[in-house]
Amino acid sequence: MKTILLTLALAGTATAQTTVEFWHSFGDAKRTGWIQARADEFNKANPGVKVVPSYKGSYNDSLQATILAARQNKAPALVQIFEVGSQLALDSGAFQPVSGIKTVDFSDYIKPVINYYTIGGKVNSLPFNSSSPVLYFNQDLMKKAGLNPKTPPTTYGGLLKACQKIEAAKLGATCFGMSLNGWFIEQWMAQQGAPLLNNGNGRQGRATATNLDSAAAKNIFTFFKTLQANKAFTYTGKLEDWDGSDAIFTNQKTVFHITSTADIGNIRDAAKASGFTVGVGVLPIADGTKRNGVVIGGASLWIPKSVSKAQAEAALDFSLYMTNTKNMADWHKLTGYYPVRQSSIDLLRKQGWFTQSPLQLVAFNQLTKTIPSAATAGGLNGAAIQTRKIIEEGIQKVLAGQSVDAALQETKARADAALNEYNANFK
């Protein structure tokens, strides 16, 4: 009888354990391994909790799967959602603000990062992997063209002037290349202090129209038109081809390249293998405009409202552990993503990391000097996946020869229609 009672007691203890399923979108061994290691550490220190991380496909796939699971009352306790999925996540009604689960001091999170995920005065999700775009350049090819790698271009005009020297030097490389991605257009709008969307970039009220008829948008489209006219731009021909665009640069087919800070480590290693020294500079901006700063990219950690209170608290505890000072510093070293805490930056400085890896310092300074505003907070748009693609197609048409005015008019009409179609669901 005693044996039976002991067995039942043990069974009761086992079932009392709180399980936290964590769905994320990192399929590579490096980042998946790091997440699993943090879960193992947390589970060992908290025997009443079991965090179970699993790869759930792309950002969009994971978000859609979570919303569907929530409707079936089978949601994971924690999910990684990309930044432009924030409005869609809110509109789904499937998630709860992390600031409402229990009291958390968010003051250590870098302001431009925590500001993005603060909507209606509530911190809806916890920042995790954060990034912004920077300029990469081939120092060796710059020198061959008579350019000084210590002073890379910081404006559109500066880049175009450098392209003239590169063309004259006949290096066998195109001046500039990048992935055609709407994320960069959003960044260039913010750098000019211009919201991408109306109603305070969708933060004072639901966005009903884009600002693609603004002078800021025309500056961006005109930049691409000028590059195309001077044969100074190249890309793979595909939209959002991050890897293909990186390969063009690391194979020394372009001198300048723009992509995410999260790629600094990989690009540095690929450049070394290709036999050249890479440099990193701030994102070049439109001439005659004040540098306002960048919009944070990447993803954050959301907690569904359908999970139990114990699961929600355990999910938040793990999130706070995974994004603590030391872990975010280590995450940054491993991946190139920003550590999302000021204390992590302080720790990296104390460790001499920026002396060892000076490329990263440019990215940090660009982020920390960002001026808080509706523009740099980033646009909230439930149709963001669709409108991003529409903007990318608009740039593609300019590169194919369409006039700037015609491309902007068509792009705005299509993007505004997509917004209106989405918003019709909430009337």
Short mmCIF file of N, CA, C and O in Angstrom, two decimals, residues 77-201:
data_model
loop_
_atom_site.label_atom_id
_atom_site.label_comp_id
_atom_site.label_asym_id
_atom_site.label_seq_id
_atom_site.Cartn_x
_atom_site.Cartn_y
_atom_site.Cartn_z
N ALA A 77 3.34 28.39 -24.96
CA ALA A 77 3.37 29.41 -23.91
C ALA A 77 4.24 30.60 -24.31
O ALA A 77 4.14 31.69 -23.71
N LEU A 78 5.09 30.40 -25.33
CA LEU A 78 6.01 31.46 -25.74
C LEU A 78 6.28 31.33 -27.23
O LEU A 78 6.46 30.22 -27.73
N VAL A 79 6.29 32.47 -27.94
CA VAL A 79 6.54 32.41 -29.39
C VAL A 79 7.33 33.64 -29.82
O VAL A 79 7.13 34.75 -29.32
N GLN A 80 8.26 33.42 -30.74
CA GLN A 80 9.07 34.49 -31.31
C GLN A 80 8.33 35.04 -32.55
O GLN A 80 8.00 34.29 -33.46
N ILE A 81 8.09 36.36 -32.56
CA ILE A 81 7.36 36.98 -33.67
C ILE A 81 8.17 38.15 -34.21
O ILE A 81 8.67 38.98 -33.44
N PHE A 82 8.30 38.23 -35.54
CA PHE A 82 9.09 39.31 -36.14
C PHE A 82 8.41 40.64 -35.96
O PHE A 82 7.20 40.74 -35.77
N GLU A 83 9.22 41.72 -36.03
CA GLU A 83 8.75 43.04 -35.61
C GLU A 83 7.53 43.50 -36.40
O GLU A 83 6.59 44.05 -35.81
N VAL A 84 7.49 43.28 -37.72
CA VAL A 84 6.34 43.78 -38.47
C VAL A 84 5.11 42.88 -38.32
O VAL A 84 4.04 43.21 -38.83
N GLY A 85 5.24 41.81 -37.58
CA GLY A 85 4.07 40.99 -37.26
C GLY A 85 3.35 41.49 -36.02
O GLY A 85 2.33 40.92 -35.62
N SER A 86 3.86 42.57 -35.42
CA SER A 86 3.31 43.05 -34.14
C SER A 86 1.83 43.44 -34.23
O SER A 86 1.03 43.06 -33.38
N GLN A 87 1.46 44.20 -35.26
CA GLN A 87 0.06 44.62 -35.38
C GLN A 87 -0.85 43.42 -35.63
O GLN A 87 -1.94 43.32 -35.06
N LEU A 88 -0.38 42.50 -36.48
CA LEU A 88 -1.15 41.29 -36.75
C LEU A 88 -1.32 40.47 -35.48
O LEU A 88 -2.40 39.93 -35.21
N ALA A 89 -0.26 40.39 -34.69
CA ALA A 89 -0.34 39.66 -33.41
C ALA A 89 -1.34 40.31 -32.47
O ALA A 89 -2.16 39.63 -31.84
N LEU A 90 -1.31 41.64 -32.41
CA LEU A 90 -2.26 42.37 -31.56
C LEU A 90 -3.70 42.16 -32.03
O LEU A 90 -4.60 41.88 -31.24
N ASP A 91 -3.89 42.29 -33.35
CA ASP A 91 -5.23 42.18 -33.91
C ASP A 91 -5.82 40.78 -33.77
O ASP A 91 -7.04 40.61 -33.77
N SER A 92 -4.95 39.78 -33.66
CA SER A 92 -5.44 38.40 -33.53
C SER A 92 -6.16 38.19 -32.21
O SER A 92 -6.99 37.28 -32.07
N GLY A 93 -5.83 39.02 -31.21
CA GLY A 93 -6.42 38.86 -29.89
C GLY A 93 -5.91 37.64 -29.15
O GLY A 93 -6.44 37.25 -28.11
N ALA A 94 -4.83 37.04 -29.68
CA ALA A 94 -4.34 35.78 -29.11
C ALA A 94 -3.28 35.97 -28.03
O ALA A 94 -2.93 35.01 -27.34
N PHE A 95 -2.80 37.21 -27.85
CA PHE A 95 -1.67 37.43 -26.95
C PHE A 95 -1.99 38.40 -25.83
O PHE A 95 -2.92 39.21 -25.93
N GLN A 96 -1.21 38.33 -24.76
CA GLN A 96 -1.36 39.25 -23.64
C GLN A 96 -0.08 40.07 -23.48
O GLN A 96 1.01 39.58 -23.77
N PRO A 97 -0.19 41.33 -23.05
CA PRO A 97 1.01 42.14 -22.86
C PRO A 97 1.90 41.53 -21.77
O PRO A 97 1.39 41.13 -20.71
N VAL A 98 3.18 41.44 -22.02
CA VAL A 98 4.07 40.87 -21.00
C VAL A 98 4.11 41.76 -19.77
O VAL A 98 4.33 41.27 -18.65
N SER A 99 3.85 43.07 -19.95
CA SER A 99 3.87 43.98 -18.80
C SER A 99 2.68 43.75 -17.86
O SER A 99 2.67 44.26 -16.74
N GLY A 100 1.69 42.97 -18.31
CA GLY A 100 0.53 42.71 -17.47
C GLY A 100 0.61 41.38 -16.73
O GLY A 100 -0.25 41.07 -15.91
N ILE A 101 1.64 40.58 -17.01
CA ILE A 101 1.75 39.26 -16.38
C ILE A 101 2.26 39.38 -14.95
O ILE A 101 1.72 38.78 -14.03
N LYS A 102 3.30 40.17 -14.78
CA LYS A 102 3.78 40.53 -13.45
C LYS A 102 4.71 41.73 -13.59
O LYS A 102 5.10 42.10 -14.70
N THR A 103 5.06 42.34 -12.48
CA THR A 103 5.87 43.56 -12.52
C THR A 103 7.28 43.26 -13.02
O THR A 103 7.97 42.38 -12.50
N VAL A 104 7.69 43.99 -14.06
CA VAL A 104 9.03 43.85 -14.64
C VAL A 104 9.61 45.24 -14.83
O VAL A 104 8.92 46.17 -15.26
N ASP A 105 10.89 45.41 -14.50
CA ASP A 105 11.58 46.67 -14.74
C ASP A 105 12.18 46.61 -16.15
O ASP A 105 13.12 45.86 -16.41
N PHE A 106 11.61 47.39 -17.06
CA PHE A 106 12.08 47.39 -18.45
C PHE A 106 13.12 48.48 -18.73
O PHE A 106 13.52 48.67 -19.87
N SER A 107 13.58 49.17 -17.69
CA SER A 107 14.44 50.34 -17.90
C SER A 107 15.82 49.99 -18.48
O SER A 107 16.48 50.85 -19.06
N ASP A 108 16.25 48.74 -18.33
CA ASP A 108 17.57 48.36 -18.83
C ASP A 108 17.56 48.06 -20.33
O ASP A 108 18.60 48.01 -20.97
N TYR A 109 16.35 47.85 -20.89
CA TYR A 109 16.28 47.57 -22.33
C TYR A 109 16.55 48.85 -23.12
O TYR A 109 16.08 49.93 -22.76
N ILE A 110 17.34 48.74 -24.19
CA ILE A 110 17.71 49.90 -24.99
C ILE A 110 16.44 50.58 -25.49
O ILE A 110 15.54 49.93 -26.02
N LYS A 111 16.38 51.90 -25.35
CA LYS A 111 15.16 52.66 -25.64
C LYS A 111 14.58 52.42 -27.04
O LYS A 111 13.38 52.14 -27.17
N PRO A 112 15.37 52.53 -28.13
CA PRO A 112 14.76 52.32 -29.46
C PRO A 112 14.18 50.91 -29.62
O PRO A 112 13.28 50.70 -30.44
N VAL A 113 14.70 49.96 -28.85
CA VAL A 113 14.22 48.58 -28.94
C VAL A 113 12.90 48.43 -28.18
O VAL A 113 11.90 47.97 -28.73
N ILE A 114 12.89 48.81 -26.91
CA ILE A 114 11.68 48.64 -26.10
C ILE A 114 10.55 49.54 -26.61
O ILE A 114 9.37 49.18 -26.52
N ASN A 115 10.91 50.69 -27.21
CA ASN A 115 9.88 51.60 -27.75
C ASN A 115 9.07 50.95 -28.86
O ASN A 115 7.87 51.19 -28.99
N TYR A 116 9.74 50.13 -29.68
CA TYR A 116 9.03 49.51 -30.80
C TYR A 116 7.90 48.63 -30.28
O TYR A 116 6.80 48.61 -30.85
N TYR A 117 8.18 47.89 -29.22
CA TYR A 117 7.21 46.90 -28.73
C TYR A 117 6.28 47.47 -27.65
O TYR A 117 5.47 46.73 -27.09
N THR A 118 6.40 48.78 -27.37
CA THR A 118 5.49 49.44 -26.43
C THR A 118 4.38 50.09 -27.23
O THR A 118 4.60 51.05 -27.97
N ILE A 119 3.18 49.56 -27.11
CA ILE A 119 2.04 50.02 -27.90
C ILE A 119 0.88 50.32 -26.95
O ILE A 119 0.52 49.48 -26.13
N GLY A 120 0.34 51.52 -27.08
CA GLY A 120 -0.75 51.92 -26.19
C GLY A 120 -0.34 51.93 -24.73
O GLY A 120 -1.15 51.65 -23.84
N GLY A 121 0.94 52.25 -24.49
CA GLY A 121 1.44 52.32 -23.12
C GLY A 121 1.76 50.98 -22.49
O GLY A 121 2.17 50.92 -21.32
N LYS A 122 1.58 49.90 -23.22
CA LYS A 122 1.86 48.56 -22.69
C LYS A 122 3.01 47.91 -23.44
O LYS A 122 3.10 48.02 -24.67
N VAL A 123 3.89 47.23 -22.71
CA VAL A 123 4.96 46.45 -23.35
C VAL A 123 4.34 45.11 -23.72
O VAL A 123 4.04 44.29 -22.86
N ASN A 124 4.11 44.93 -25.01
CA ASN A 124 3.38 43.75 -25.46
C ASN A 124 4.24 42.50 -25.57
O ASN A 124 3.74 41.38 -25.45
N SER A 125 5.55 42.70 -25.83
CA SER A 125 6.43 41.55 -25.98
C SER A 125 7.82 41.93 -25.52
O SER A 125 8.15 43.11 -25.42
N LEU A 126 8.63 40.92 -25.24
CA LEU A 126 9.97 41.16 -24.71
C LEU A 126 10.99 41.11 -25.85
O LEU A 126 11.05 40.11 -26.58
N PRO A 127 11.80 42.16 -26.03
CA PRO A 127 12.80 42.15 -27.12
C PRO A 127 13.75 40.96 -26.98
O PRO A 127 14.15 40.60 -25.88
N PHE A 128 14.10 40.38 -28.12
CA PHE A 128 15.03 39.25 -28.12
C PHE A 128 16.13 39.48 -29.16
O PHE A 128 17.20 39.97 -28.84
N ASN A 129 15.88 39.14 -30.42
CA ASN A 129 16.90 39.33 -31.45
C ASN A 129 16.60 40.62 -32.22
O ASN A 129 15.57 40.74 -32.86
N SER A 130 17.49 41.59 -32.09
CA SER A 130 17.26 42.91 -32.67
C SER A 130 18.41 43.32 -33.57
O SER A 130 19.57 43.03 -33.29
N SER A 131 18.07 44.02 -34.65
CA SER A 131 19.09 44.41 -35.63
C SER A 131 18.68 45.69 -36.34
O SER A 131 17.54 46.15 -36.23
N SER A 132 19.61 46.27 -37.09
CA SER A 132 19.34 47.42 -37.96
C SER A 132 20.32 47.35 -39.13
O SER A 132 21.27 46.58 -39.08
N PRO A 133 20.10 48.12 -40.19
CA PRO A 133 21.00 48.04 -41.34
C PRO A 133 22.22 48.95 -41.23
O PRO A 133 22.14 50.03 -40.64
N VAL A 134 23.33 48.49 -41.79
CA VAL A 134 24.56 49.29 -41.88
C VAL A 134 25.16 49.13 -43.27
O VAL A 134 24.76 48.26 -44.05
N LEU A 135 26.13 49.98 -43.57
CA LEU A 135 26.86 49.92 -44.84
C LEU A 135 28.10 49.05 -44.67
O LEU A 135 28.91 49.29 -43.77
N TYR A 136 28.25 48.05 -45.52
CA TYR A 136 29.46 47.25 -45.56
C TYR A 136 30.27 47.69 -46.77
O TYR A 136 29.71 48.03 -47.81
N PHE A 137 31.60 47.66 -46.66
CA PHE A 137 32.41 48.05 -47.81
C PHE A 137 33.70 47.24 -47.88
O PHE A 137 34.24 46.80 -46.87
N ASN A 138 34.15 47.03 -49.10
CA ASN A 138 35.38 46.30 -49.39
C ASN A 138 36.53 47.30 -49.33
O ASN A 138 36.71 48.12 -50.23
N GLN A 139 37.30 47.27 -48.26
CA GLN A 139 38.36 48.25 -48.06
C GLN A 139 39.42 48.18 -49.16
O GLN A 139 39.93 49.21 -49.61
N ASP A 140 39.74 46.98 -49.61
CA ASP A 140 40.78 46.80 -50.63
C ASP A 140 40.37 47.44 -51.96
O ASP A 140 41.16 48.14 -52.60
N LEU A 141 39.11 47.20 -52.37
CA LEU A 141 38.63 47.77 -53.64
C LEU A 141 38.48 49.29 -53.53
O LEU A 141 38.70 50.01 -54.51
N MET A 142 38.10 49.77 -52.35
CA MET A 142 38.01 51.22 -52.16
C MET A 142 39.38 51.88 -52.39
O MET A 142 39.50 52.89 -53.08
N LYS A 143 40.41 51.28 -51.82
CA LYS A 143 41.76 51.83 -51.99
C LYS A 143 42.18 51.82 -53.46
O LYS A 143 42.78 52.78 -53.95
N LYS A 144 41.84 50.75 -54.17
CA LYS A 144 42.19 50.65 -55.59
C LYS A 144 41.50 51.74 -56.41
O LYS A 144 42.01 52.17 -57.45
N ALA A 145 40.34 52.18 -55.93
CA ALA A 145 39.59 53.23 -56.63
C ALA A 145 39.99 54.63 -56.16
O ALA A 145 39.41 55.62 -56.59
N GLY A 146 40.96 54.70 -55.25
CA GLY A 146 41.40 55.99 -54.74
C GLY A 146 40.51 56.55 -53.66
O GLY A 146 40.52 57.76 -53.40
N LEU A 147 39.73 55.70 -53.01
CA LEU A 147 38.84 56.12 -51.93
C LEU A 147 39.44 55.76 -50.58
O LEU A 147 40.18 54.77 -50.46
N ASN A 148 39.10 56.52 -49.56
CA ASN A 148 39.64 56.29 -48.22
C ASN A 148 38.67 55.45 -47.39
O ASN A 148 37.58 55.92 -47.05
N PRO A 149 39.05 54.22 -47.04
CA PRO A 149 38.15 53.37 -46.25
C PRO A 149 37.84 53.93 -44.86
O PRO A 149 36.88 53.50 -44.23
N LYS A 150 38.65 54.89 -44.41
CA LYS A 150 38.40 55.47 -43.09
C LYS A 150 37.25 56.47 -43.12
O LYS A 150 36.72 56.86 -42.08
N THR A 151 36.87 56.90 -44.33
CA THR A 151 35.75 57.85 -44.47
C THR A 151 34.76 57.32 -45.51
O THR A 151 34.64 57.87 -46.61
N PRO A 152 34.03 56.25 -45.17
CA PRO A 152 33.03 55.71 -46.11
C PRO A 152 31.90 56.71 -46.31
O PRO A 152 31.68 57.57 -45.45
N PRO A 153 31.17 56.63 -47.41
CA PRO A 153 30.07 57.57 -47.66
C PRO A 153 28.97 57.45 -46.60
O PRO A 153 28.65 56.35 -46.14
N THR A 154 28.40 58.59 -46.25
CA THR A 154 27.35 58.62 -45.23
C THR A 154 26.03 59.14 -45.79
O THR A 154 25.03 59.20 -45.07
N THR A 155 26.03 59.56 -47.07
CA THR A 155 24.82 60.07 -47.71
C THR A 155 24.66 59.44 -49.09
O THR A 155 25.59 58.84 -49.63
N TYR A 156 23.47 59.60 -49.67
CA TYR A 156 23.25 59.13 -51.04
C TYR A 156 24.25 59.78 -51.99
O TYR A 156 24.86 59.11 -52.83
N GLY A 157 24.39 61.12 -51.85
CA GLY A 157 25.30 61.84 -52.73
C GLY A 157 26.73 61.37 -52.59
O GLY A 157 27.45 61.22 -53.59
N GLY A 158 27.14 61.12 -51.36
CA GLY A 158 28.50 60.62 -51.12
C GLY A 158 28.72 59.26 -51.75
O GLY A 158 29.79 58.99 -52.32
N LEU A 159 27.71 58.41 -51.67
CA LEU A 159 27.82 57.09 -52.28
C LEU A 159 27.88 57.20 -53.81
O LEU A 159 28.68 56.52 -54.46
N LEU A 160 27.06 58.07 -54.37
CA LEU A 160 27.04 58.23 -55.83
C LEU A 160 28.37 58.80 -56.34
O LEU A 160 28.85 58.41 -57.41
N LYS A 161 28.99 59.70 -55.58
CA LYS A 161 30.30 60.22 -55.96
C LYS A 161 31.36 59.12 -55.91
O LYS A 161 32.23 59.04 -56.78
N ALA A 162 31.29 58.29 -54.88
CA ALA A 162 32.22 57.16 -54.78
C ALA A 162 32.03 56.21 -55.96
O ALA A 162 33.00 55.67 -56.50
N CYS A 163 30.78 56.04 -56.39
CA CYS A 163 30.49 55.16 -57.52
C CYS A 163 31.17 55.67 -58.80
O CYS A 163 31.62 54.87 -59.64
N GLN A 164 31.25 56.97 -58.96
CA GLN A 164 31.90 57.54 -60.14
C GLN A 164 33.38 57.15 -60.17
O GLN A 164 33.93 56.79 -61.22
N LYS A 165 34.03 57.22 -59.02
CA LYS A 165 35.45 56.84 -58.95
C LYS A 165 35.64 55.35 -59.18
O LYS A 165 36.60 54.91 -59.82
N ILE A 166 34.71 54.57 -58.66
CA ILE A 166 34.80 53.11 -58.83
C ILE A 166 34.62 52.74 -60.30
O ILE A 166 35.34 51.88 -60.83
N GLU A 167 33.68 53.40 -60.96
CA GLU A 167 33.45 53.16 -62.39
C GLU A 167 34.70 53.52 -63.19
O GLU A 167 35.14 52.77 -64.07
N ALA A 168 35.32 54.67 -62.87
CA ALA A 168 36.51 55.14 -63.59
C ALA A 168 37.70 54.22 -63.37
O ALA A 168 38.57 54.07 -64.25
N ALA A 169 37.76 53.56 -62.19
CA ALA A 169 38.89 52.69 -61.86
C ALA A 169 38.82 51.34 -62.56
O ALA A 169 39.80 50.59 -62.57
N LYS A 170 37.66 51.01 -63.16
CA LYS A 170 37.47 49.75 -63.88
C LYS A 170 37.97 48.55 -63.07
O LYS A 170 38.88 47.82 -63.45
N LEU A 171 37.33 48.38 -61.93
CA LEU A 171 37.71 47.31 -60.99
C LEU A 171 37.13 45.96 -61.35
O LEU A 171 37.49 44.94 -60.75
N GLY A 172 36.20 45.94 -62.29
CA GLY A 172 35.51 44.69 -62.59
C GLY A 172 34.45 44.37 -61.56
O GLY A 172 34.02 43.22 -61.42
N ALA A 173 34.03 45.39 -60.80
CA ALA A 173 32.99 45.23 -59.77
C ALA A 173 32.01 46.38 -59.88
O ALA A 173 32.39 47.52 -60.18
N THR A 174 30.73 46.10 -59.64
CA THR A 174 29.71 47.15 -59.60
C THR A 174 29.87 47.91 -58.29
O THR A 174 30.34 47.36 -57.29
N CYS A 175 29.49 49.17 -58.29
CA CYS A 175 29.67 49.99 -57.10
C CYS A 175 28.90 49.47 -55.89
O CYS A 175 29.46 49.29 -54.82
N PHE A 176 27.59 49.18 -56.07
CA PHE A 176 26.73 48.97 -54.91
C PHE A 176 25.70 47.89 -55.16
O PHE A 176 25.21 47.72 -56.28
N GLY A 177 25.37 47.15 -54.11
CA GLY A 177 24.33 46.14 -54.20
C GLY A 177 23.67 45.91 -52.85
O GLY A 177 24.27 46.17 -51.81
N MET A 178 22.44 45.46 -52.86
CA MET A 178 21.72 45.14 -51.63
C MET A 178 20.49 44.32 -51.98
O MET A 178 20.04 44.31 -53.13
N SER A 179 19.96 43.65 -51.00
CA SER A 179 18.70 42.93 -51.19
C SER A 179 17.57 43.95 -51.33
O SER A 179 17.54 44.95 -50.62
N LEU A 180 16.65 43.69 -52.25
CA LEU A 180 15.47 44.55 -52.36
C LEU A 180 14.49 44.13 -51.28
O LEU A 180 13.77 43.14 -51.43
N ASN A 181 14.47 44.89 -50.21
CA ASN A 181 13.63 44.54 -49.06
C ASN A 181 12.97 45.80 -48.51
O ASN A 181 13.64 46.81 -48.28
N GLY A 182 11.66 45.73 -48.29
CA GLY A 182 10.92 46.88 -47.78
C GLY A 182 11.43 47.38 -46.45
O GLY A 182 11.22 48.55 -46.09
N TRP A 183 12.12 46.52 -45.70
CA TRP A 183 12.68 46.92 -44.41
C TRP A 183 13.62 48.11 -44.57
O TRP A 183 13.61 49.05 -43.77
N PHE A 184 14.42 48.10 -45.63
CA PHE A 184 15.37 49.19 -45.85
C PHE A 184 14.65 50.50 -46.19
O PHE A 184 15.08 51.58 -45.79
N ILE A 185 13.54 50.39 -46.91
CA ILE A 185 12.77 51.59 -47.25
C ILE A 185 12.19 52.20 -45.97
O ILE A 185 12.19 53.42 -45.78
N GLU A 186 11.71 51.35 -45.08
CA GLU A 186 11.19 51.81 -43.79
C GLU A 186 12.29 52.53 -43.01
O GLU A 186 12.04 53.56 -42.36
N GLN A 187 13.52 51.98 -43.07
CA GLN A 187 14.65 52.60 -42.37
C GLN A 187 14.95 53.98 -42.93
O GLN A 187 15.20 54.93 -42.19
N TRP A 188 14.95 54.10 -44.26
CA TRP A 188 15.29 55.38 -44.89
C TRP A 188 14.20 56.43 -44.67
O TRP A 188 14.49 57.62 -44.61
N MET A 189 12.97 56.00 -44.53
CA MET A 189 11.91 56.94 -44.16
C MET A 189 12.18 57.46 -42.74
O MET A 189 12.16 58.66 -42.49
N ALA A 190 12.45 56.54 -41.82
CA ALA A 190 12.69 56.91 -40.42
C ALA A 190 13.90 57.81 -40.28
O ALA A 190 13.89 58.77 -39.49
N GLN A 191 14.96 57.54 -41.06
CA GLN A 191 16.17 58.36 -40.98
C GLN A 191 15.87 59.81 -41.34
O GLN A 191 16.55 60.73 -40.88
N GLN A 192 14.86 60.02 -42.17
CA GLN A 192 14.47 61.38 -42.56
C GLN A 192 13.41 61.96 -41.61
O GLN A 192 12.88 63.05 -41.84
N GLY A 193 13.09 61.20 -40.56
CA GLY A 193 12.09 61.66 -39.60
C GLY A 193 10.68 61.58 -40.15
O GLY A 193 9.78 62.27 -39.66
N ALA A 194 10.49 60.74 -41.16
CA ALA A 194 9.20 60.64 -41.84
C ALA A 194 8.52 59.31 -41.53
O ALA A 194 9.06 58.25 -41.85
N PRO A 195 7.35 59.32 -40.91
CA PRO A 195 6.62 58.06 -40.69
C PRO A 195 6.25 57.41 -42.02
O PRO A 195 5.91 58.12 -42.98
N LEU A 196 6.30 56.11 -42.08
CA LEU A 196 5.90 55.40 -43.29
C LEU A 196 4.39 55.43 -43.47
O LEU A 196 3.88 55.43 -44.58
N LEU A 197 3.66 55.51 -42.33
CA LEU A 197 2.20 55.42 -42.33
C LEU A 197 1.57 56.64 -41.67
O LEU A 197 2.22 57.34 -40.89
N ASN A 198 0.31 56.87 -41.96
CA ASN A 198 -0.40 57.97 -41.30
C ASN A 198 -0.78 57.58 -39.87
O ASN A 198 -0.45 56.49 -39.40
N ASN A 199 -1.48 58.47 -39.20
CA ASN A 199 -1.90 58.24 -37.81
C ASN A 199 -0.73 57.87 -36.90
O ASN A 199 -0.77 56.88 -36.16
N GLY A 200 0.33 58.71 -37.00
CA GLY A 200 1.48 58.51 -36.12
C GLY A 200 2.17 57.19 -36.37
O GLY A 200 2.59 56.52 -35.43
N ASN A 201 2.31 56.82 -37.65
CA ASN A 201 2.93 55.55 -38.03
C ASN A 201 2.11 54.36 -37.52
O ASN A 201 2.66 53.29 -37.22
#
